[in-house]
Coordinates of C-alpha atoms and ligand atoms in Angstrom, one line a residue:
M1 CA -37.1 -11.2 -25.1
I2 CA -35.0 -13.7 -23.1
I3 CA -34.9 -17.4 -23.9
I4 CA -33.9 -19.2 -20.7
M5 CA -32.2 -22.5 -21.6
S6 CA -32.5 -25.4 -19.2
S7 CA -29.4 -26.3 -17.1
T8 CA -29.1 -29.5 -19.2
A9 CA -29.2 -27.7 -22.6
T10 CA -26.4 -28.7 -24.9
R11 CA -24.2 -26.4 -26.9
Q12 CA -25.8 -27.5 -30.1
E13 CA -29.3 -26.7 -28.7
I14 CA -28.1 -23.2 -27.9
K15 CA -26.6 -22.9 -31.3
D16 CA -29.9 -23.9 -33.0
I17 CA -31.7 -21.1 -31.2
E18 CA -29.0 -18.6 -32.1
K19 CA -29.4 -19.6 -35.8
I20 CA -33.2 -19.0 -35.7
L21 CA -32.7 -15.6 -34.1
S22 CA -29.9 -14.5 -36.4
D23 CA -31.9 -15.6 -39.5
M24 CA -34.6 -13.1 -38.3
N25 CA -31.9 -10.4 -38.1
L26 CA -32.2 -10.2 -34.3
K27 CA -29.2 -9.2 -32.2
I28 CA -28.2 -12.0 -29.9
H29 CA -26.7 -11.5 -26.5
L30 CA -25.6 -14.6 -24.6
S31 CA -25.3 -14.5 -20.8
K32 CA -23.8 -17.6 -19.4
G33 CA -24.6 -18.1 -15.7
E34 CA -23.3 -20.8 -13.4
F35 CA -26.2 -23.1 -14.2
K36 CA -28.1 -21.6 -17.1
T37 CA -27.6 -19.8 -20.3
L38 CA -29.8 -16.8 -21.1
I39 CA -30.2 -15.9 -24.8
G40 CA -31.3 -12.3 -25.3
A41 CA -33.0 -11.5 -28.6
I42 CA -33.0 -7.8 -29.4
G43 CA -34.7 -6.1 -32.3
D44 CA -38.0 -6.4 -34.2
K45 CA -39.6 -9.7 -32.9
R46 CA -43.0 -9.4 -34.6
C47 CA -42.3 -12.4 -36.8
L48 CA -40.9 -14.5 -34.0
D49 CA -43.2 -17.2 -32.9
T50 CA -42.7 -17.7 -29.2
E51 CA -44.6 -21.0 -29.1
T52 CA -42.2 -22.5 -31.6
I53 CA -39.2 -21.4 -29.6
L54 CA -40.8 -22.9 -26.5
L55 CA -41.0 -26.3 -28.2
M56 CA -37.4 -26.3 -29.2
P57 CA -35.2 -28.8 -27.2
G58 CA -33.3 -27.2 -24.3
V59 CA -35.6 -24.3 -23.9
E60 CA -37.1 -23.8 -20.5
Q61 CA -38.8 -20.5 -20.6
V62 CA -39.3 -17.4 -22.9
V63 CA -39.8 -14.1 -21.1
P64 CA -40.0 -10.5 -22.3
I65 CA -37.5 -7.9 -21.2
M66 CA -39.6 -5.3 -19.4
K67 CA -37.2 -2.4 -19.3
P68 CA -36.4 -0.3 -22.4
Y69 CA -32.7 -0.8 -21.8
K70 CA -32.2 -4.4 -22.9
L71 CA -28.4 -4.9 -22.8
V72 CA -27.4 -2.9 -19.8
G73 CA -30.2 -4.2 -17.6
R74 CA -30.0 -7.1 -15.1
E75 CA -32.9 -9.0 -16.7
L76 CA -30.7 -10.4 -19.4
Q77 CA -27.4 -10.3 -17.5
P78 CA -27.9 -10.8 -13.8
H79 CA -24.2 -10.9 -12.9
N80 CA -22.0 -7.7 -12.5
T81 CA -19.9 -6.5 -15.4
I82 CA -16.3 -6.0 -14.4
V83 CA -14.5 -3.6 -16.7
K84 CA -10.8 -4.5 -17.1
I85 CA -8.1 -1.9 -17.9
G86 CA -4.9 -3.9 -18.0
D87 CA -4.7 -5.5 -14.5
I88 CA -7.2 -3.0 -13.0
E89 CA -10.7 -4.2 -12.5
I90 CA -13.6 -1.8 -12.0
G91 CA -16.7 -3.3 -10.5
G92 CA -14.9 -6.0 -8.4
K93 CA -14.0 -5.9 -4.8
E94 CA -11.4 -3.2 -5.1
I95 CA -12.4 0.5 -5.1
I96 CA -10.6 2.2 -7.9
I97 CA -9.5 5.9 -7.6
M98 CA -9.0 8.1 -10.6
A99 CA -7.5 11.5 -9.9
G100 CA -5.7 14.4 -11.5
P101 CA -6.2 17.9 -12.7
C102 CA -9.4 19.0 -14.4
A103 CA -7.3 20.0 -17.4
V104 CA -3.9 19.2 -18.7
E105 CA -2.1 22.6 -18.5
S106 CA 1.6 21.9 -18.8
E107 CA 4.1 19.1 -18.6
M108 CA 5.2 20.1 -15.2
Q109 CA 1.7 20.5 -13.8
L110 CA 0.7 17.1 -15.1
Y111 CA 3.8 15.0 -14.2
Q112 CA 4.0 16.4 -10.7
T113 CA 0.3 15.7 -10.1
A114 CA 0.6 12.3 -11.6
E115 CA 3.3 11.4 -9.1
V116 CA 1.3 12.7 -6.2
V117 CA -1.9 10.8 -7.0
K118 CA 0.1 7.6 -7.8
N119 CA 1.9 7.7 -4.5
A120 CA -1.3 8.2 -2.7
G121 CA -2.8 5.1 -4.2
A122 CA -4.7 6.2 -7.3
K123 CA -4.7 3.8 -10.2
I124 CA -5.8 6.0 -13.0
L125 CA -4.8 9.6 -14.0
R126 CA -7.5 12.0 -15.1
G127 CA -6.9 15.2 -17.1
G128 CA -8.8 16.9 -19.9
A129 CA -7.2 17.7 -23.2
F130 CA -10.5 18.6 -24.9
K131 CA -12.5 20.7 -22.4
P132 CA -16.2 21.3 -22.6
R133 CA -16.4 24.9 -21.3
T134 CA -19.5 27.0 -20.8
S135 CA -17.7 30.1 -22.1
P136 CA -16.1 30.1 -25.6
Y137 CA -13.5 32.4 -24.1
A138 CA -12.4 30.0 -21.4
F139 CA -9.4 27.6 -21.7
Q140 CA -10.5 24.9 -24.2
G141 CA -7.6 22.4 -23.6
L142 CA -4.3 21.6 -25.2
E143 CA -5.9 19.0 -27.5
E144 CA -3.3 16.5 -29.0
E145 CA -0.4 18.2 -27.2
G146 CA -2.2 17.5 -23.9
L147 CA -2.9 13.9 -25.0
K148 CA 0.9 13.4 -25.6
M149 CA 1.6 14.7 -22.1
L150 CA -0.9 12.2 -20.7
E151 CA 0.9 9.4 -22.6
E152 CA 4.2 10.5 -21.1
A153 CA 2.7 10.7 -17.6
R154 CA 1.5 7.1 -18.1
N155 CA 5.0 6.1 -19.2
R156 CA 6.5 7.7 -16.2
T157 CA 4.1 6.5 -13.5
G158 CA 2.4 3.4 -14.9
L159 CA -0.9 5.0 -14.2
K160 CA -3.7 4.4 -16.7
V161 CA -5.2 7.4 -18.3
V162 CA -8.8 8.6 -18.6
T163 CA -9.6 11.7 -20.8
E164 CA -12.6 13.2 -22.4
V165 CA -13.6 12.9 -26.1
M166 CA -16.1 15.5 -27.2
D167 CA -16.4 14.9 -30.9
T168 CA -16.9 11.9 -33.2
K169 CA -14.1 13.1 -35.3
D170 CA -11.6 12.9 -32.4
V171 CA -12.5 9.4 -31.2
E172 CA -9.7 7.7 -33.1
L173 CA -7.2 10.2 -31.9
V174 CA -8.1 10.2 -28.3
A175 CA -8.3 6.4 -28.3
K176 CA -4.7 6.3 -29.5
Y177 CA -3.6 7.9 -26.2
A178 CA -6.2 7.0 -23.6
D179 CA -7.0 3.9 -21.7
I180 CA -10.5 5.0 -20.9
L181 CA -12.6 7.4 -23.1
Q182 CA -14.7 9.8 -21.1
V183 CA -18.0 10.9 -22.5
G184 CA -18.9 14.1 -20.5
A185 CA -22.2 15.1 -18.9
R186 CA -22.9 17.6 -21.7
N187 CA -22.5 14.8 -24.3
M188 CA -24.5 12.1 -22.6
Q189 CA -27.2 12.2 -25.2
N190 CA -24.9 12.9 -28.2
F191 CA -26.1 9.7 -29.9
K192 CA -23.6 9.9 -32.7
L193 CA -20.7 10.1 -30.2
L194 CA -22.2 7.2 -28.2
N195 CA -22.4 5.2 -31.3
E196 CA -18.8 6.1 -32.3
V197 CA -17.3 5.2 -29.0
G198 CA -19.4 2.0 -29.0
Q199 CA -17.5 0.9 -32.1
T200 CA -14.3 0.8 -30.2
Q201 CA -13.5 -1.7 -27.5
K202 CA -12.0 0.9 -25.2
P203 CA -13.5 1.2 -21.7
I204 CA -16.0 4.2 -21.7
L205 CA -16.6 6.4 -18.7
L206 CA -20.1 7.6 -19.3
K207 CA -21.0 10.6 -17.1
R208 CA -24.6 11.3 -16.2
G209 CA -26.1 14.2 -18.0
I210 CA -26.7 17.4 -16.1
S211 CA -30.5 16.9 -16.1
A212 CA -30.7 13.3 -17.0
T213 CA -32.9 10.8 -15.3
I214 CA -31.4 7.4 -14.4
E215 CA -33.4 5.8 -17.2
E216 CA -32.1 8.3 -19.8
W217 CA -28.6 7.7 -18.6
L218 CA -29.0 3.9 -18.9
M219 CA -30.5 4.3 -22.3
A220 CA -27.3 6.3 -23.3
A221 CA -25.2 3.4 -22.1
E222 CA -27.5 1.1 -24.1
Y223 CA -26.4 2.9 -27.3
I224 CA -22.8 2.1 -26.5
L225 CA -23.5 -1.5 -25.8
A226 CA -25.8 -1.9 -28.8
A227 CA -23.0 -0.6 -31.0
G228 CA -20.8 -3.4 -29.7
N229 CA -18.8 -2.1 -26.7
P230 CA -19.7 -3.7 -23.3
N231 CA -16.9 -2.0 -21.4
I232 CA -18.9 0.8 -19.8
I233 CA -18.4 2.5 -16.5
L234 CA -21.2 4.8 -15.3
C235 CA -20.3 8.0 -13.4
E236 CA -22.7 9.9 -11.2
R237 CA -21.4 13.6 -11.1
G238 CA -24.3 15.4 -9.7
I239 CA -27.5 16.8 -11.3
R240 CA -29.0 20.2 -11.6
T241 CA -31.6 21.0 -8.9
Y242 CA -32.9 24.2 -7.3
E243 CA -29.9 24.2 -4.8
T244 CA -27.3 26.9 -5.3
Y245 CA -24.9 26.2 -2.4
T246 CA -23.3 23.3 -4.4
R247 CA -22.4 23.3 -8.1
N248 CA -24.7 20.3 -8.6
T249 CA -26.6 18.0 -6.3
L250 CA -24.9 14.7 -5.9
D251 CA -27.5 11.9 -6.3
L252 CA -26.1 9.2 -4.0
S253 CA -29.3 7.3 -4.4
A254 CA -28.4 6.7 -8.0
I255 CA -25.7 4.2 -6.8
P256 CA -28.0 1.6 -5.3
V257 CA -30.7 2.3 -7.9
V258 CA -28.3 1.7 -10.8
K259 CA -26.9 -1.4 -9.1
E260 CA -30.4 -2.7 -8.7
Y261 CA -31.3 -2.3 -12.4
S262 CA -28.0 -2.6 -14.2
H263 CA -25.0 -4.8 -14.2
L264 CA -22.6 -2.0 -15.1
P265 CA -20.1 -0.6 -12.6
I266 CA -20.7 2.9 -11.3
I267 CA -18.2 5.5 -9.9
V268 CA -18.8 8.9 -8.4
D269 CA -17.3 12.3 -9.2
P270 CA -17.6 14.4 -6.0
S271 CA -15.6 17.3 -7.5
H272 CA -18.0 18.3 -10.2
A273 CA -20.9 17.3 -8.0
T274 CA -20.1 19.9 -5.3
G275 CA -17.8 22.5 -7.0
T276 CA -16.1 23.1 -3.7
Y277 CA -13.0 21.3 -2.4
K278 CA -14.3 21.2 1.2
F279 CA -17.2 19.0 0.3
V280 CA -15.3 16.5 -1.7
A281 CA -14.1 14.4 1.2
P282 CA -17.4 13.8 2.9
L283 CA -19.2 13.0 -0.3
S284 CA -16.4 10.6 -1.4
K285 CA -16.9 8.7 1.9
G286 CA -20.6 8.7 1.3
A287 CA -20.2 7.4 -2.2
I288 CA -18.1 4.5 -1.1
A289 CA -20.4 3.7 1.8
T290 CA -23.3 3.7 -0.7
G291 CA -21.7 1.1 -3.0
A292 CA -19.7 3.1 -5.6
D293 CA -17.0 1.1 -7.4
G294 CA -14.7 4.0 -7.5
L295 CA -14.2 7.8 -7.5
I296 CA -12.9 10.4 -9.9
I297 CA -11.4 13.3 -8.1
E298 CA -9.8 16.6 -9.2
V299 CA -6.4 17.3 -7.7
H300 CA -4.2 20.3 -8.5
K301 CA -0.8 21.3 -7.0
D302 CA -1.9 25.0 -6.9
P303 CA -5.7 25.3 -7.3
C304 CA -5.4 29.2 -7.2
I305 CA -3.8 29.2 -10.6
A306 CA -5.7 26.3 -12.1
K307 CA -7.0 27.0 -15.6
C308 CA -10.1 25.1 -14.9
D309 CA -12.1 24.1 -11.7
G310 CA -9.5 25.3 -9.1
P311 CA -12.2 25.8 -6.4
Q312 CA -13.2 22.2 -6.4
S313 CA -9.6 20.7 -6.7
L314 CA -7.9 19.1 -3.8
K315 CA -4.4 20.1 -2.9
P316 CA -2.0 17.1 -2.8
E317 CA -1.9 16.9 1.0
K318 CA -5.7 16.9 1.2
F319 CA -5.9 14.2 -1.4
E320 CA -3.4 12.1 0.5
Q321 CA -5.3 12.5 3.7
L322 CA -8.6 11.6 2.0
M323 CA -7.1 8.4 0.5
E324 CA -6.1 7.3 4.0
E325 CA -9.5 8.0 5.4
L326 CA -11.3 6.2 2.6
K327 CA -9.5 3.0 3.4
A328 CA -11.6 2.6 6.6
V329 CA -14.9 3.3 4.8
A330 CA -14.0 0.8 2.2
K331 CA -13.2 -1.8 4.8
A332 CA -16.5 -1.1 6.6
V333 CA -18.5 -2.0 3.5
G334 CA -16.4 -5.1 2.7
R335 CA -14.4 -3.5 -0.1
I336 CA -10.6 -2.8 -0.4
L337 CA -8.8 0.3 -1.4
Ligands
PEP401 C1 -14.7 16.6 -16.4 O1 -14.7 15.5 -15.8 O2 -13.7 17.1 -16.8 C2 -16.0 17.2 -16.8 C3 -16.1 18.2 -17.6 O3 -17.0 16.7 -16.1 P1 -18.6 16.7 -16.5 O4 -18.7 16.3 -17.9 O5 -19.2 15.8 -15.4 O6 -19.1 18.1 -16.2
MN402 MN1 -13.4 19.9 -14.1

């Protein structure tokens, strides 16, 4: 439920409401707007007497939250969340580009790619050290050794680092090296993992599950926020449909839909969505035109010998060209890149 305080409500009046709610073991979420404060009460409200709350000084209205996601929805927090990673803001006017190889393979591969993407204008370096592979015989990642390379790449370039964490037992380790923890599509409903990353204050990149509805995805984000971490970036990376000419089907409609119902920023991964480097550029442009706050793109110096996802990786020159082209699209929709 949302308790809407009047614009003249005093700090003490807000505190008095908070006291009643916390005495009933309800979770409180304050949303301070320009004129009014909204107090969200999340939990079992059966013993809460709405009439009494309505009579309290400073209270204007009491309304239920209609959606099952209470904290990530716009009902309780109408204004956009901006996730800050140092001086980078995701969800503001600037489009943020994350780029790099699918997997960290070697020092040389990573450092060279990091330089390329940085010089082209990317702000965040991607690279998996723990890889969720369909086959148990495929390259599984360099694990901590790969994390150390990511750290060194950050030191060399100043880029921030996003990398996947697959297991609750690795959250602390990955958080030691990464600026953003990625929860991959296959783990979108790993509720233990969501809860664990929710207990850190690290920004979380939450990918949409391969067959997840938007509501299931927002409920996954709700787990992270309910555990205490509001720094969530959603990532649309294509969903499974009957189509076989692309690896997945990029759901561009998810961008305006998510923006309608949630205050969280959303970025797009055109690489995993299409599986083919040729389709990455047009869909990147489409994503920005549709309102995405950023992109995460796979780039490899030599895709033919990539240990993972070579066919969908852009060569450096293609990435550089795309970055130039994206500037015009960003400008056309009132954003900057
Ligand atoms: C990735 O980004 O490295 C990845 C495995 O993506 P997804 O979880 O979207 O398949
Ligand atoms: Mn990949």
